[in-house]
């Protein structure tokens, strides 16, 4: 499985962004998909995840209520919709696959290259 994250950019506080993670590989639909972020000097942080079926989503408390994760199986793509962005959301955002739900990066097998999100105050 190869993952390609995109959609990052510079946005003002209170704005929105939608990140995409396009996957290649026939087994994409069998994986849970997670999103992580990493700010400079900080550890990689779990943001949220969506089940392989797309029927269940999981969000970190720090972003709950401001993000929505969805997946389009026909397009082999997972989305991270982020609203009401804050400067503390500034980070490189990564998508990754895992067999089951986990907030630990070590449990994720395949990773996208990351996309930079910068929120100005």
GROMACS .gro file of N, CA, C and O in nm:
model
  484
    1UNK      N    1   0.084  -0.118   0.000
    1UNK     CA    2   0.000   0.000   0.000
    1UNK      C    3   0.089   0.124   0.000
    1UNK      O    4   0.181   0.136   0.080
    2UNK      N    5   0.059   0.215  -0.091
    2UNK     CA    6   0.129   0.343  -0.094
    2UNK      C    7   0.028   0.454  -0.068
    2UNK      O    8  -0.083   0.451  -0.122
    3UNK      N    9   0.066   0.549   0.016
    3UNK     CA   10  -0.023   0.656   0.057
    3UNK      C   11   0.035   0.791   0.014
    3UNK      O   12   0.155   0.815   0.029
    4UNK      N   13  -0.052   0.878  -0.034
    4UNK     CA   14  -0.011   1.011  -0.078
    4UNK      C   15  -0.103   1.113  -0.013
    4UNK      O   16  -0.220   1.123  -0.049
    5UNK      N   17  -0.049   1.188   0.082
    5UNK     CA   18  -0.127   1.290   0.151
    5UNK      C   19  -0.114   1.423   0.078
    5UNK      O   20  -0.007   1.457   0.026
    6UNK      N   21  -0.223   1.499   0.078
    6UNK     CA   22  -0.222   1.630   0.013
    6UNK      C   23  -0.328   1.719   0.076
    6UNK      O   24  -0.410   1.673   0.156
    7UNK      N   25  -0.326   1.846   0.037
    7UNK     CA   26  -0.429   1.938   0.084
    7UNK      C   27  -0.386   2.035   0.191
    7UNK      O   28  -0.465   2.121   0.231
    8UNK      N   29  -0.265   2.022   0.238
    8UNK     CA   30  -0.218   2.114   0.340
    8UNK      C   31  -0.197   2.253   0.283
    8UNK      O   32  -0.202   2.276   0.162
    9UNK      N   33  -0.171   2.347   0.373
    9UNK     CA   34  -0.147   2.483   0.330
    9UNK      C   35  -0.149   2.579   0.446
    9UNK      O   36  -0.147   2.538   0.562
   10UNK      N   37  -0.153   2.707   0.412
   10UNK     CA   38  -0.156   2.813   0.511
   10UNK      C   39  -0.299   2.865   0.523
   10UNK      O   40  -0.362   2.898   0.421
   11UNK      N   41  -0.348   2.872   0.644
   11UNK     CA   42  -0.485   2.918   0.667
   11UNK      C   43  -0.489   3.002   0.793
   11UNK      O   44  -0.409   2.981   0.885
   12UNK      N   45  -0.581   3.096   0.797
   12UNK     CA   46  -0.595   3.178   0.917
   12UNK      C   47  -0.673   3.103   1.024
   12UNK      O   48  -0.754   3.013   0.993
   13UNK      N   49  -0.649   3.140   1.147
   13UNK     CA   50  -0.723   3.081   1.257
   13UNK      C   51  -0.873   3.096   1.233
   13UNK      O   52  -0.920   3.201   1.189
   14UNK      N   53  -0.945   2.989   1.261
   14UNK     CA   54  -1.088   2.987   1.236
   14UNK      C   55  -1.126   2.932   1.100
   14UNK      O   56  -1.243   2.906   1.074
   15UNK      N   57  -1.027   2.915   1.016
   15UNK     CA   58  -1.051   2.864   0.881
   15UNK      C   59  -1.061   2.712   0.877
   15UNK      O   60  -1.056   2.644   0.980
   16UNK      N   61  -1.073   2.661   0.755
   16UNK     CA   62  -1.091   2.518   0.734
   16UNK      C   63  -0.995   2.467   0.627
   16UNK      O   64  -0.951   2.542   0.540
   17UNK      N   65  -0.964   2.339   0.637
   17UNK     CA   66  -0.886   2.270   0.535
   17UNK      C   67  -0.939   2.127   0.525
   17UNK      O   68  -0.986   2.071   0.625
   18UNK      N   69  -0.926   2.072   0.407
   18UNK     CA   70  -0.956   1.930   0.390
   18UNK      C   71  -0.833   1.861   0.334
   18UNK      O   72  -0.788   1.893   0.223
   19UNK      N   73  -0.783   1.769   0.410
   19UNK     CA   74  -0.670   1.690   0.367
   19UNK      C   75  -0.719   1.562   0.302
   19UNK      O   76  -0.822   1.507   0.342
   20UNK      N   77  -0.643   1.515   0.205
   20UNK     CA   78  -0.675   1.390   0.137
   20UNK      C   79  -0.559   1.294   0.151
   20UNK      O   80  -0.443   1.335   0.159
   21UNK      N   81  -0.592   1.168   0.150
   21UNK     CA   82  -0.490   1.063   0.153
   21UNK      C   83  -0.533   0.960   0.049
   21UNK      O   84  -0.627   0.883   0.072
   22UNK      N   85  -0.463   0.961  -0.064
   22UNK     CA   86  -0.494   0.869  -0.172
   22UNK      C   87  -0.408   0.745  -0.158
   22UNK      O   88  -0.286   0.755  -0.137
   23UNK      N   89  -0.471   0.631  -0.170
   23UNK     CA   90  -0.400   0.505  -0.151
   23UNK      C   91  -0.399   0.424  -0.278
   23UNK      O   92  -0.493   0.426  -0.357
   24UNK      N   93  -0.292   0.352  -0.297
   24UNK     CA   94  -0.284   0.255  -0.405
   24UNK      C   95  -0.274   0.117  -0.343
   24UNK      O   96  -0.225   0.101  -0.232
   25UNK      N   97  -0.321   0.019  -0.412
   25UNK     CA   98  -0.315  -0.116  -0.357
   25UNK      C   99  -0.453  -0.172  -0.337
   25UNK      O  100  -0.544  -0.104  -0.289
   26UNK      N  101  -0.469  -0.296  -0.372
   26UNK     CA  102  -0.602  -0.357  -0.368
   26UNK      C  103  -0.652  -0.383  -0.228
   26UNK      O  104  -0.770  -0.407  -0.208
   27UNK      N  105  -0.561  -0.381  -0.129
   27UNK     CA  106  -0.603  -0.413   0.008
   27UNK      C  107  -0.638  -0.290   0.089
   27UNK      O  108  -0.662  -0.300   0.208
   28UNK      N  109  -0.643  -0.174   0.025
   28UNK     CA  110  -0.669  -0.050   0.098
   28UNK      C  111  -0.796  -0.058   0.180
   28UNK      O  112  -0.801  -0.016   0.294
   29UNK      N  113  -0.900  -0.113   0.122
   29UNK     CA  114  -1.030  -0.113   0.188
   29UNK      C  115  -1.033  -0.201   0.312
   29UNK      O  116  -1.127  -0.193   0.391
   30UNK      N  117  -0.936  -0.284   0.331
   30UNK     CA  118  -0.934  -0.373   0.447
   30UNK      C  119  -0.864  -0.311   0.568
   30UNK      O  120  -0.861  -0.370   0.676
   31UNK      N  121  -0.807  -0.193   0.551
   31UNK     CA  122  -0.731  -0.129   0.658
   31UNK      C  123  -0.809  -0.019   0.728
   31UNK      O  124  -0.881   0.059   0.665
   32UNK      N  125  -0.788  -0.010   0.857
   32UNK     CA  126  -0.825   0.111   0.929
   32UNK      C  127  -0.727   0.220   0.886
   32UNK      O  128  -0.608   0.193   0.866
   33UNK      N  129  -0.777   0.341   0.869
   33UNK     CA  130  -0.692   0.453   0.828
   33UNK      C  131  -0.686   0.556   0.941
   33UNK      O  132  -0.788   0.598   0.994
   34UNK      N  133  -0.565   0.594   0.974
   34UNK     CA  134  -0.546   0.692   1.080
   34UNK      C  135  -0.479   0.818   1.030
   34UNK      O  136  -0.414   0.818   0.925
   35UNK      N  137  -0.502   0.925   1.104
   35UNK     CA  138  -0.433   1.051   1.079
   35UNK      C  139  -0.352   1.087   1.204
   35UNK      O  140  -0.403   1.076   1.317
   36UNK      N  141  -0.231   1.132   1.180
   36UNK     CA  142  -0.143   1.178   1.287
   36UNK      C  143  -0.090   1.316   1.249
   36UNK      O  144  -0.098   1.356   1.133
   37UNK      N  145  -0.034   1.383   1.345
   37UNK     CA  146   0.031   1.510   1.316
   37UNK      C  147   0.156   1.522   1.403
   37UNK      O  148   0.164   1.463   1.511
   38UNK      N  149   0.250   1.599   1.353
   38UNK     CA  150   0.373   1.620   1.427
   38UNK      C  151   0.418   1.764   1.411
   38UNK      O  152   0.446   1.808   1.299
   39UNK      N  153   0.422   1.834   1.522
   39UNK     CA  154   0.471   1.970   1.524
   39UNK      C  155   0.620   1.970   1.553
   39UNK      O  156   0.672   1.873   1.610
   40UNK      N  157   0.690   2.073   1.515
   40UNK     CA  158   0.835   2.078   1.538
   40UNK      C  159   0.869   2.058   1.686
   40UNK      O  160   0.810   2.121   1.774
   41UNK      N  161   0.961   1.966   1.711
   41UNK     CA  162   1.006   1.941   1.846
   41UNK      C  163   0.912   1.858   1.931
   41UNK      O  164   0.937   1.837   2.050
   42UNK      N  165   0.804   1.810   1.869
   42UNK     CA  166   0.707   1.731   1.944
   42UNK      C  167   0.694   1.591   1.886
   42UNK      O  168   0.733   1.565   1.773
   43UNK      N  169   0.638   1.502   1.967
   43UNK     CA  170   0.616   1.366   1.919
   43UNK      C  171   0.497   1.361   1.824
   43UNK      O  172   0.409   1.448   1.826
   44UNK      N  173   0.494   1.256   1.745
   44UNK     CA  174   0.382   1.236   1.654
   44UNK      C  175   0.257   1.207   1.736
   44UNK      O  176   0.258   1.122   1.825
   45UNK      N  177   0.150   1.276   1.703
   45UNK     CA  178   0.027   1.272   1.783
   45UNK      C  179  -0.088   1.215   1.703
   45UNK      O  180  -0.110   1.256   1.587
   46UNK      N  181  -0.163   1.125   1.764
   46UNK     CA  182  -0.282   1.069   1.701
   46UNK      C  183  -0.390   1.176   1.691
   46UNK      O  184  -0.419   1.246   1.788
   47UNK      N  185  -0.449   1.187   1.571
   47UNK     CA  186  -0.557   1.284   1.548
   47UNK      C  187  -0.691   1.213   1.541
   47UNK      O  188  -0.789   1.255   1.603
   48UNK      N  189  -0.695   1.105   1.466
   48UNK     CA  190  -0.820   1.031   1.453
   48UNK      C  191  -0.803   0.916   1.355
   48UNK      O  192  -0.697   0.900   1.294
   49UNK      N  193  -0.910   0.838   1.342
   49UNK     CA  194  -0.904   0.722   1.253
   49UNK      C  195  -1.044   0.687   1.207
   49UNK      O  196  -1.145   0.729   1.265
   50UNK      N  197  -1.048   0.609   1.100
   50UNK     CA  198  -1.175   0.560   1.046
   50UNK      C  199  -1.160   0.412   1.019
   50UNK      O  200  -1.056   0.366   0.970
   51UNK      N  201  -1.263   0.337   1.051
   51UNK     CA  202  -1.259   0.192   1.034
   51UNK      C  203  -1.252   0.154   0.887
   51UNK      O  204  -1.278   0.234   0.799
   52UNK      N  205  -1.219   0.028   0.863
   52UNK     CA  206  -1.207  -0.019   0.726
   52UNK      C  207  -1.339  -0.006   0.651
   52UNK      O  208  -1.342   0.022   0.531
   53UNK      N  209  -1.448  -0.026   0.723
   53UNK     CA  210  -1.580  -0.016   0.659
   53UNK      C  211  -1.623   0.129   0.640
   53UNK      O  212  -1.715   0.156   0.561
   54UNK      N  213  -1.562   0.218   0.713
   54UNK     CA  214  -1.601   0.358   0.707
   54UNK      C  215  -1.717   0.394   0.797
   54UNK      O  216  -1.762   0.509   0.800
   55UNK      N  217  -1.765   0.297   0.873
   55UNK     CA  218  -1.883   0.322   0.956
   55UNK      C  219  -1.850   0.373   1.095
   55UNK      O  220  -1.938   0.422   1.165
   56UNK      N  221  -1.723   0.361   1.135
   56UNK     CA  222  -1.684   0.407   1.268
   56UNK      C  223  -1.566   0.503   1.259
   56UNK      O  224  -1.473   0.480   1.181
   57UNK      N  225  -1.574   0.607   1.339
   57UNK     CA  226  -1.465   0.704   1.343
   57UNK      C  227  -1.424   0.729   1.488
   57UNK      O  228  -1.503   0.708   1.581
   58UNK      N  229  -1.301   0.769   1.506
   58UNK     CA  230  -1.243   0.789   1.637
   58UNK      C  231  -1.160   0.916   1.633
   58UNK      O  232  -1.083   0.936   1.539
   59UNK      N  233  -1.177   1.002   1.733
   59UNK     CA  234  -1.109   1.129   1.732
   59UNK      C  235  -1.038   1.154   1.865
   59UNK      O  236  -1.089   1.120   1.972
   60UNK      N  237  -0.923   1.217   1.856
   60UNK     CA  238  -0.853   1.259   1.977
   60UNK      C  239  -0.931   1.373   2.043
   60UNK      O  240  -0.996   1.453   1.975
   61UNK      N  241  -0.922   1.378   2.175
   61UNK     CA  242  -0.996   1.481   2.248
   61UNK      C  243  -0.955   1.622   2.205
   61UNK      O  244  -1.037   1.714   2.207
   62UNK      N  245  -0.830   1.637   2.166
   62UNK     CA  246  -0.780   1.769   2.132
   62UNK      C  247  -0.843   1.826   2.006
   62UNK      O  248  -0.840   1.948   1.984
   63UNK      N  249  -0.902   1.741   1.924
   63UNK     CA  250  -0.961   1.789   1.798
   63UNK      C  251  -1.108   1.753   1.784
   63UNK      O  252  -1.172   1.794   1.687
   64UNK      N  253  -1.159   1.680   1.880
   64UNK     CA  254  -1.298   1.634   1.870
   64UNK      C  255  -1.392   1.753   1.858
   64UNK      O  256  -1.378   1.853   1.928
   65UNK      N  257  -1.484   1.741   1.765
   65UNK     CA  258  -1.579   1.851   1.741
   65UNK      C  259  -1.534   1.946   1.632
   65UNK      O  260  -1.612   2.027   1.583
   66UNK      N  261  -1.406   1.936   1.595
   66UNK     CA  262  -1.353   2.025   1.491
   66UNK      C  263  -1.308   1.951   1.366
   66UNK      O  264  -1.277   2.014   1.264
   67UNK      N  265  -1.303   1.818   1.374
   67UNK     CA  266  -1.258   1.742   1.258
   67UNK      C  267  -1.358   1.632   1.223
   67UNK      O  268  -1.432   1.586   1.310
   68UNK      N  269  -1.354   1.593   1.096
   68UNK     CA  270  -1.435   1.481   1.049
   68UNK      C  271  -1.350   1.399   0.954
   68UNK      O  272  -1.288   1.453   0.862
   69UNK      N  273  -1.347   1.269   0.978
   69UNK     CA  274  -1.275   1.179   0.890
   69UNK      C  275  -1.375   1.097   0.810
   69UNK      O  276  -1.473   1.046   0.867
   70UNK      N  277  -1.350   1.084   0.683
   70UNK     CA  278  -1.438   1.005   0.596
   70UNK      C  279  -1.351   0.931   0.495
   70UNK      O  280  -1.233   0.961   0.479
   71UNK      N  281  -1.411   0.833   0.429
   71UNK     CA  282  -1.337   0.762   0.327
   71UNK      C  283  -1.428   0.732   0.209
   71UNK      O  284  -1.548   0.706   0.227
   72UNK      N  285  -1.368   0.735   0.092
   72UNK     CA  286  -1.437   0.704  -0.032
   72UNK      C  287  -1.368   0.581  -0.090
   72UNK      O  288  -1.260   0.592  -0.148
   73UNK      N  289  -1.430   0.467  -0.076
   73UNK     CA  290  -1.367   0.343  -0.121
   73UNK      C  291  -1.351   0.339  -0.272
   73UNK      O  292  -1.254   0.284  -0.324
   74UNK      N  293  -1.444   0.396  -0.342
   74UNK     CA  294  -1.436   0.397  -0.488
   74UNK      C  295  -1.314   0.474  -0.537
   74UNK      O  296  -1.255   0.441  -0.641
   75UNK      N  297  -1.275   0.576  -0.460
   75UNK     CA  298  -1.159   0.657  -0.497
   75UNK      C  299  -1.035   0.618  -0.419
   75UNK      O  300  -0.930   0.681  -0.434
   76UNK      N  301  -1.046   0.518  -0.332
   76UNK     CA  302  -0.931   0.477  -0.248
   76UNK      C  303  -0.873   0.597  -0.174
   76UNK      O  304  -0.750   0.614  -0.166
   77UNK      N  305  -0.959   0.678  -0.119
   77UNK     CA  306  -0.914   0.802  -0.057
   77UNK      C  307  -0.981   0.823   0.078
   77UNK      O  308  -1.100   0.793   0.094
   78UNK      N  309  -0.903   0.873   0.172
   78UNK     CA  310  -0.952   0.910   0.304
   78UNK      C  311  -0.935   1.061   0.319
   78UNK      O  312  -0.836   1.117   0.272
   79UNK      N  313  -1.032   1.123   0.384
   79UNK     CA  314  -1.031   1.267   0.400
   79UNK      C  315  -1.026   1.306   0.548
   79UNK      O  316  -1.082   1.237   0.633
   80UNK      N  317  -0.960   1.418   0.573
   80UNK     CA  318  -0.960   1.477   0.706
   80UNK      C  319  -1.007   1.621   0.691
   80UNK      O  320  -0.933   1.706   0.641
   81UNK      N  321  -1.131   1.645   0.729
   81UNK     CA  322  -1.189   1.778   0.724
   81UNK      C  323  -1.162   1.847   0.857
   81UNK      O  324  -1.200   1.794   0.963
   82UNK      N  325  -1.096   1.960   0.854
   82UNK     CA  326  -1.062   2.032   0.976
   82UNK      C  327  -1.126   2.171   0.973
   82UNK      O  328  -1.103   2.247   0.878
   83UNK      N  329  -1.203   2.201   1.073
   83UNK     CA  330  -1.272   2.329   1.083
   83UNK      C  331  -1.228   2.403   1.209
   83UNK      O  332  -1.173   2.343   1.302
   84UNK      N  333  -1.255   2.532   1.209
   84UNK     CA  334  -1.219   2.616   1.325
   84UNK      C  335  -1.075   2.591   1.367
   84UNK      O  336  -1.045   2.565   1.484
   85UNK      N  337  -0.986   2.599   1.271
   85UNK     CA  338  -0.846   2.569   1.296
   85UNK      C  339  -0.784   2.670   1.391
   85UNK      O  340  -0.819   2.789   1.391
   86UNK      N  341  -0.690   2.620   1.471
   86UNK     CA  342  -0.620   2.702   1.569
   86UNK      C  343  -0.471   2.699   1.541
   86UNK      O  344  -0.421   2.603   1.480
   87UNK      N  345  -0.398   2.800   1.585
   87UNK     CA  346  -0.252   2.799   1.562
   87UNK      C  347  -0.185   2.672   1.615
   87UNK      O  348  -0.088   2.624   1.556
   88UNK      N  349  -0.238   2.616   1.722
   88UNK     CA  350  -0.178   2.494   1.778
   88UNK      C  351  -0.204   2.370   1.692
   88UNK      O  352  -0.149   2.263   1.719
   89UNK      N  353  -0.284   2.385   1.587
   89UNK     CA  354  -0.302   2.275   1.493
   89UNK      C  355  -0.191   2.271   1.389
   89UNK      O  356  -0.186   2.178   1.307
   90UNK      N  357  -0.103   2.369   1.390
   90UNK     CA  358   0.008   2.372   1.296
   90UNK      C  359   0.098   2.251   1.315
   90UNK      O  360   0.146   2.225   1.425
   91UNK      N  361   0.118   2.177   1.207
   91UNK     CA  362   0.196   2.053   1.212
   91UNK      C  363   0.203   1.994   1.072
   91UNK      O  364   0.133   2.037   0.981
   92UNK      N  365   0.285   1.893   1.060
   92UNK     CA  366   0.281   1.807   0.941
   92UNK      C  367   0.182   1.695   0.972
   92UNK      O  368   0.191   1.631   1.076
   93UNK      N  369   0.089   1.676   0.881
   93UNK     CA  370  -0.015   1.576   0.900
   93UNK      C  371   0.015   1.454   0.813
   93UNK      O  372   0.047   1.468   0.694
   94UNK      N  373   0.001   1.337   0.874
   94UNK     CA  374   0.031   1.211   0.808
   94UNK      C  375  -0.092   1.120   0.811
   94UNK      O  376  -0.164   1.116   0.910
   95UNK      N  377  -0.109   1.044   0.704
   95UNK     CA  378  -0.206   0.936   0.707
   95UNK      C  379  -0.130   0.804   0.714
   95UNK      O  380  -0.014   0.795   0.671
   96UNK      N  381  -0.196   0.703   0.768
   96UNK     CA  382  -0.130   0.575   0.788
   96UNK      C  383  -0.234   0.465   0.800
   96UNK      O  384  -0.351   0.492   0.832
   97UNK      N  385  -0.190   0.343   0.777
   97UNK     CA  386  -0.280   0.228   0.786
   97UNK      C  387  -0.246   0.141   0.905
   97UNK      O  388  -0.130   0.131   0.947
   98UNK      N  389  -0.347   0.075   0.957
   98UNK     CA  390  -0.328  -0.018   1.067
   98UNK      C  391  -0.434  -0.128   1.058
   98UNK      O  392  -0.542  -0.104   1.005
   99UNK      N  393  -0.405  -0.246   1.111
   99UNK     CA  394  -0.504  -0.354   1.108
   99UNK      C  395  -0.619  -0.330   1.204
   99UNK      O  396  -0.733  -0.372   1.178
  100UNK      N  397  -0.589  -0.263   1.317
  100UNK     CA  398  -0.693  -0.234   1.415
  100UNK      C  399  -0.669  -0.095   1.473
  100UNK      O  400  -0.561  -0.037   1.456
  101UNK      N  401  -0.766  -0.047   1.548
  101UNK     CA  402  -0.756   0.088   1.605
  101UNK      C  403  -0.645   0.097   1.708
  101UNK      O  404  -0.635   0.013   1.798
  102UNK      N  405  -0.565   0.199   1.695
  102UNK     CA  406  -0.463   0.228   1.793
  102UNK      C  407  -0.426   0.374   1.782
  102UNK      O  408  -0.432   0.432   1.674
  103UNK      N  409  -0.388   0.435   1.892
  103UNK     CA  410  -0.340   0.573   1.890
  103UNK      C  411  -0.188   0.577   1.887
  103UNK      O  412  -0.129   0.686   1.888
  104UNK      N  413  -0.125   0.462   1.885
  104UNK     CA  414   0.021   0.454   1.885
  104UNK      C  415   0.074   0.446   1.743
  104UNK      O  416   0.037   0.356   1.667
  105UNK      N  417   0.164   0.537   1.707
  105UNK     CA  418   0.220   0.532   1.571
  105UNK      C  419   0.288   0.398   1.539
  105UNK      O  420   0.292   0.358   1.423
  106UNK      N  421   0.339   0.331   1.640
  106UNK     CA  422   0.412   0.206   1.617
  106UNK      C  423   0.322   0.096   1.564
  106UNK      O  424   0.371  -0.004   1.509
  107UNK      N  425   0.191   0.111   1.579
  107UNK     CA  426   0.098   0.009   1.532
  107UNK      C  427   0.056   0.029   1.387
  107UNK      O  428  -0.020  -0.053   1.333
  108UNK      N  429   0.102   0.137   1.327
  108UNK     CA  430   0.064   0.167   1.190
  108UNK      C  431   0.175   0.123   1.096
  108UNK      O  432   0.293   0.144   1.123
  109UNK      N  433   0.135   0.064   0.985
  109UNK     CA  434   0.230  -0.003   0.898
  109UNK      C  435   0.278   0.086   0.784
  109UNK      O  436   0.398   0.100   0.762
  110UNK      N  437   0.184   0.138   0.709
  110UNK     CA  438   0.218   0.219   0.592
  110UNK      C  439   0.186   0.365   0.621
  110UNK      O  440   0.082   0.395   0.678
  111UNK      N  441   0.276   0.453   0.576
  111UNK     CA  442   0.263   0.596   0.604
  111UNK      C  443   0.272   0.677   0.476
  111UNK      O  444   0.351   0.644   0.386
  112UNK      N  445   0.193   0.782   0.472
  112UNK     CA  446   0.208   0.880   0.366
  112UNK      C  447   0.325   0.972   0.398
  112UNK      O  448   0.383   0.968   0.507
  113UNK      N  449   0.358   1.060   0.306
  113UNK     CA  450   0.475   1.143   0.321
  113UNK      C  451   0.451   1.266   0.407
  113UNK      O  452   0.547   1.332   0.447
  114UNK      N  453   0.326   1.296   0.436
  114UNK     CA  454   0.296   1.412   0.520
  114UNK      C  455   0.265   1.535   0.438
  114UNK      O  456   0.317   1.555   0.328
  115UNK      N  457   0.178   1.618   0.493
  115UNK     CA  458   0.144   1.745   0.430
  115UNK      C  459   0.141   1.853   0.537
  115UNK      O  460   0.086   1.832   0.646
  116UNK      N  461   0.201   1.967   0.509
  116UNK     CA  462   0.216   2.072   0.608
  116UNK      C  463   0.088   2.155   0.621
  116UNK      O  464   0.033   2.203   0.521
  117UNK      N  465   0.044   2.172   0.744
  117UNK     CA  466  -0.067   2.262   0.776
  117UNK      C  467  -0.014   2.372   0.867
  117UNK      O  468   0.045   2.343   0.971
  118UNK      N  469  -0.033   2.496   0.825
  118UNK     CA  470   0.011   2.609   0.904
  118UNK      C  471  -0.108   2.701   0.930
  118UNK      O  472  -0.174   2.742   0.834
  119UNK      N  473  -0.134   2.727   1.057
  119UNK     CA  474  -0.247   2.811   1.095
  119UNK      C  475  -0.192   2.939   1.156
  119UNK      O  476  -0.122   2.935   1.257
  120UNK      N  477  -0.224   3.050   1.094
  120UNK     CA  478  -0.175   3.178   1.143
  120UNK      C  479  -0.279   3.241   1.236
  120UNK      O  480  -0.399   3.225   1.217
  121UNK      N  481  -0.228   3.314   1.333
  121UNK     CA  482  -0.319   3.378   1.431
  121UNK      C  483  -0.363   3.516   1.385
  121UNK      O  484  -0.312   3.571   1.289
   0.00000   0.00000   0.00000
